[in-house]
């Protein structure tokens, strides 16, 4: 069975990609006790690495930038670490935000195969995992292109807001171009709507607009402070303890089941 490799993407910042990735990882790991998951942090800001890592990260530690750079002999397996959760591993970004940004610039000048560098690094690790989930930078640069070439599925994380809806058109063109030129296996799975304000007219209208152009994966995730607070505290929503947090955890559980193709764990 082919390991699902899913990329979480949107060229617009502030839509909650990292927070969504964090809570989905928690939901996936709870589906069954023996699941093995790899998270890949492709954002130079390294926020996913910060909230998933155990202990303090050091800029001297091997990181994803080393696995992607021609200037390093590190393979991806050399940089993968354990995280705050059992059976969830992480290919982290360095605390030095310039490290991965430098590799991004290196890729611009690289020759043939630059778009496949992550896929070539990731392929040998796939038999060891049941899922790979990648968090992308808020741009359509060569780091995001590498993620799309390595992925089997692309999931757009979007707000139900005007500029987020408009940005979907450009992102879909990029995904289509990557599919045609580099990765015919790539499938646009749909969109996870985050930070949704269902009590506003604009939120409802933009949700309908997005739903008319792309499949929605799971129910919209409402705008709640606890989502960011829990992730920054490195805490599962179920462990946060409030009724609101538990209800949000159920939304992520349903979305994760849909992404993993397990209808028995998804509710309508």
GROMACS .gro file of C-alpha atoms in nm, residues 48-214:
model
  167
   48UNK     CA    1   0.563   2.352   1.339
   49UNK     CA    2   0.909   2.244   1.454
   50UNK     CA    3   0.880   2.467   1.759
   51UNK     CA    4   0.545   2.330   1.876
   52UNK     CA    5   0.620   1.964   1.797
   53UNK     CA    6   0.979   1.936   1.921
   54UNK     CA    7   1.074   1.790   2.254
   55UNK     CA    8   1.312   2.017   2.440
   56UNK     CA    9   1.507   2.309   2.295
   57UNK     CA   10   1.624   2.299   1.937
   58UNK     CA   11   1.975   2.416   1.852
   59UNK     CA   12   2.074   2.584   1.526
   60UNK     CA   13   2.371   2.346   1.507
   61UNK     CA   14   2.143   2.040   1.493
   62UNK     CA   15   2.086   1.876   1.156
   63UNK     CA   16   1.764   1.992   0.996
   64UNK     CA   17   1.563   1.970   0.675
   65UNK     CA   18   1.783   2.231   0.510
   66UNK     CA   19   2.080   1.993   0.542
   67UNK     CA   20   1.887   1.710   0.378
   68UNK     CA   21   1.793   1.931   0.081
   69UNK     CA   22   2.122   2.112   0.029
   70UNK     CA   23   2.400   2.008  -0.208
   71UNK     CA   24   2.641   2.147   0.050
   72UNK     CA   25   2.556   1.876   0.305
   73UNK     CA   26   2.598   1.499   0.310
   74UNK     CA   27   2.299   1.451   0.542
   75UNK     CA   28   2.010   1.234   0.429
   76UNK     CA   29   1.654   1.295   0.545
   77UNK     CA   30   1.672   1.007   0.791
   78UNK     CA   31   1.966   1.183   0.958
   79UNK     CA   32   1.751   1.482   1.052
   80UNK     CA   33   1.426   1.310   1.161
   81UNK     CA   34   1.355   1.345   1.534
   82UNK     CA   35   1.100   1.218   1.783
   83UNK     CA   36   0.836   1.468   1.895
   84UNK     CA   37   0.611   1.539   2.192
   85UNK     CA   38   0.384   1.254   2.077
   86UNK     CA   39   0.468   0.883   2.042
   87UNK     CA   40   0.491   0.754   1.683
   88UNK     CA   41   0.494   1.108   1.538
   89UNK     CA   42   0.832   1.199   1.396
   90UNK     CA   43   0.950   1.532   1.259
   91UNK     CA   44   1.184   1.651   0.986
   92UNK     CA   45   1.243   1.991   1.146
   93UNK     CA   46   1.340   2.332   1.024
   94UNK     CA   47   1.635   2.495   1.198
   95UNK     CA   48   1.570   2.764   1.462
   96UNK     CA   49   1.793   2.973   1.237
   97UNK     CA   50   1.525   3.090   0.995
   98UNK     CA   51   1.789   3.169   0.734
   99UNK     CA   52   1.892   2.803   0.695
  100UNK     CA   53   1.596   2.680   0.490
  101UNK     CA   54   1.559   3.020   0.321
  102UNK     CA   55   1.918   2.981   0.202
  103UNK     CA   56   1.841   2.638   0.057
  104UNK     CA   57   1.535   2.786  -0.115
  105UNK     CA   58   1.766   3.038  -0.284
  106UNK     CA   59   2.012   2.759  -0.363
  107UNK     CA   60   1.737   2.570  -0.543
  108UNK     CA   61   1.665   2.872  -0.763
  109UNK     CA   62   2.017   2.842  -0.905
  110UNK     CA   63   2.025   2.463  -0.914
  111UNK     CA   64   1.997   2.272  -1.237
  112UNK     CA   65   1.791   1.974  -1.345
  113UNK     CA   66   1.614   1.785  -1.070
  114UNK     CA   67   1.578   2.076  -0.830
  115UNK     CA   68   1.202   2.024  -0.814
  116UNK     CA   69   1.248   1.657  -0.712
  117UNK     CA   70   1.500   1.707  -0.436
  118UNK     CA   71   1.253   1.650  -0.150
  119UNK     CA   72   1.085   1.357  -0.324
  120UNK     CA   73   1.420   1.186  -0.380
  121UNK     CA   74   1.507   1.241  -0.013
  122UNK     CA   75   1.168   1.124   0.113
  123UNK     CA   76   1.107   0.813  -0.097
  124UNK     CA   77   1.346   0.584   0.097
  125UNK     CA   78   1.164   0.668   0.424
  126UNK     CA   79   0.810   0.602   0.307
  127UNK     CA   80   0.797   0.230   0.399
  128UNK     CA   81   0.856   0.327   0.762
  129UNK     CA   82   0.547   0.549   0.786
  130UNK     CA   83   0.170   0.525   0.746
  131UNK     CA   84   0.133   0.897   0.671
  132UNK     CA   85   0.352   1.193   0.579
  133UNK     CA   86   0.207   1.539   0.644
  134UNK     CA   87   0.396   1.844   0.514
  135UNK     CA   88   0.353   2.205   0.626
  136UNK     CA   89   0.446   2.455   0.353
  137UNK     CA   90   0.558   2.818   0.360
  138UNK     CA   91   0.307   3.091   0.270
  139UNK     CA   92   0.438   3.121  -0.085
  140UNK     CA   93   0.456   2.938  -0.416
  141UNK     CA   94   0.835   2.914  -0.416
  142UNK     CA   95   1.057   2.615  -0.484
  143UNK     CA   96   1.005   2.477  -0.134
  144UNK     CA   97   0.632   2.451  -0.199
  145UNK     CA   98   0.698   2.315  -0.549
  146UNK     CA   99   0.924   2.047  -0.396
  147UNK     CA  100   0.645   1.956  -0.153
  148UNK     CA  101   0.391   1.926  -0.434
  149UNK     CA  102   0.626   1.709  -0.639
  150UNK     CA  103   0.681   1.482  -0.337
  151UNK     CA  104   0.314   1.463  -0.240
  152UNK     CA  105   0.032   1.234  -0.344
  153UNK     CA  106  -0.239   1.476  -0.227
  154UNK     CA  107  -0.261   1.852  -0.183
  155UNK     CA  108  -0.492   2.006   0.074
  156UNK     CA  109  -0.556   2.379   0.071
  157UNK     CA  110  -0.597   2.543   0.410
  158UNK     CA  111  -0.808   2.853   0.359
  159UNK     CA  112  -1.013   3.106   0.546
  160UNK     CA  113  -1.367   3.178   0.439
  161UNK     CA  114  -1.260   3.528   0.337
  162UNK     CA  115  -1.242   3.718   0.008
  163UNK     CA  116  -0.868   3.725  -0.045
  164UNK     CA  117  -0.831   3.360   0.056
  165UNK     CA  118  -1.097   3.262  -0.196
  166UNK     CA  119  -0.932   3.466  -0.470
  167UNK     CA  120  -0.593   3.308  -0.396
  168UNK     CA  121  -0.732   2.961  -0.463
  169UNK     CA  122  -0.732   3.028  -0.837
  170UNK     CA  123  -0.357   3.091  -0.848
  171UNK     CA  124  -0.284   2.797  -0.621
  172UNK     CA  125  -0.491   2.561  -0.836
  173UNK     CA  126  -0.298   2.672  -1.144
  174UNK     CA  127   0.028   2.592  -0.967
  175UNK     CA  128  -0.096   2.248  -0.859
  176UNK     CA  129  -0.216   2.174  -1.212
  177UNK     CA  130   0.122   2.282  -1.355
  178UNK     CA  131   0.312   2.058  -1.111
  179UNK     CA  132   0.084   1.766  -1.198
  180UNK     CA  133   0.140   1.813  -1.570
  181UNK     CA  134   0.515   1.863  -1.557
  182UNK     CA  135   0.651   1.676  -1.256
  183UNK     CA  136   0.401   1.465  -1.063
  184UNK     CA  137   0.110   1.304  -1.249
  185UNK     CA  138   0.012   1.126  -0.924
  186UNK     CA  139  -0.069   1.455  -0.750
  187UNK     CA  140  -0.434   1.492  -0.652
  188UNK     CA  141  -0.602   1.805  -0.522
  189UNK     CA  142  -0.792   1.655  -0.231
  190UNK     CA  143  -0.981   1.969  -0.141
  191UNK     CA  144  -0.983   2.251   0.110
  192UNK     CA  145  -0.998   2.268   0.488
  193UNK     CA  146  -1.173   2.588   0.588
  194UNK     CA  147  -1.013   2.740   0.894
  195UNK     CA  148  -1.092   3.044   1.112
  196UNK     CA  149  -1.450   3.033   0.988
  197UNK     CA  150  -1.694   3.295   1.119
  198UNK     CA  151  -2.029   3.140   1.046
  199UNK     CA  152  -2.224   3.419   1.217
  200UNK     CA  153  -2.108   3.679   0.966
  201UNK     CA  154  -2.260   3.735   0.624
  202UNK     CA  155  -1.913   3.758   0.467
  203UNK     CA  156  -1.808   3.427   0.623
  204UNK     CA  157  -2.114   3.244   0.494
  205UNK     CA  158  -2.090   3.399   0.146
  206UNK     CA  159  -1.721   3.325   0.103
  207UNK     CA  160  -1.767   2.969   0.231
  208UNK     CA  161  -2.033   2.915  -0.037
  209UNK     CA  162  -1.803   3.067  -0.300
  210UNK     CA  163  -1.514   2.838  -0.205
  211UNK     CA  164  -1.741   2.533  -0.189
  212UNK     CA  165  -1.857   2.605  -0.545
  213UNK     CA  166  -1.501   2.575  -0.677
  214UNK     CA  167  -1.335   2.309  -0.460
   0.00000   0.00000   0.00000
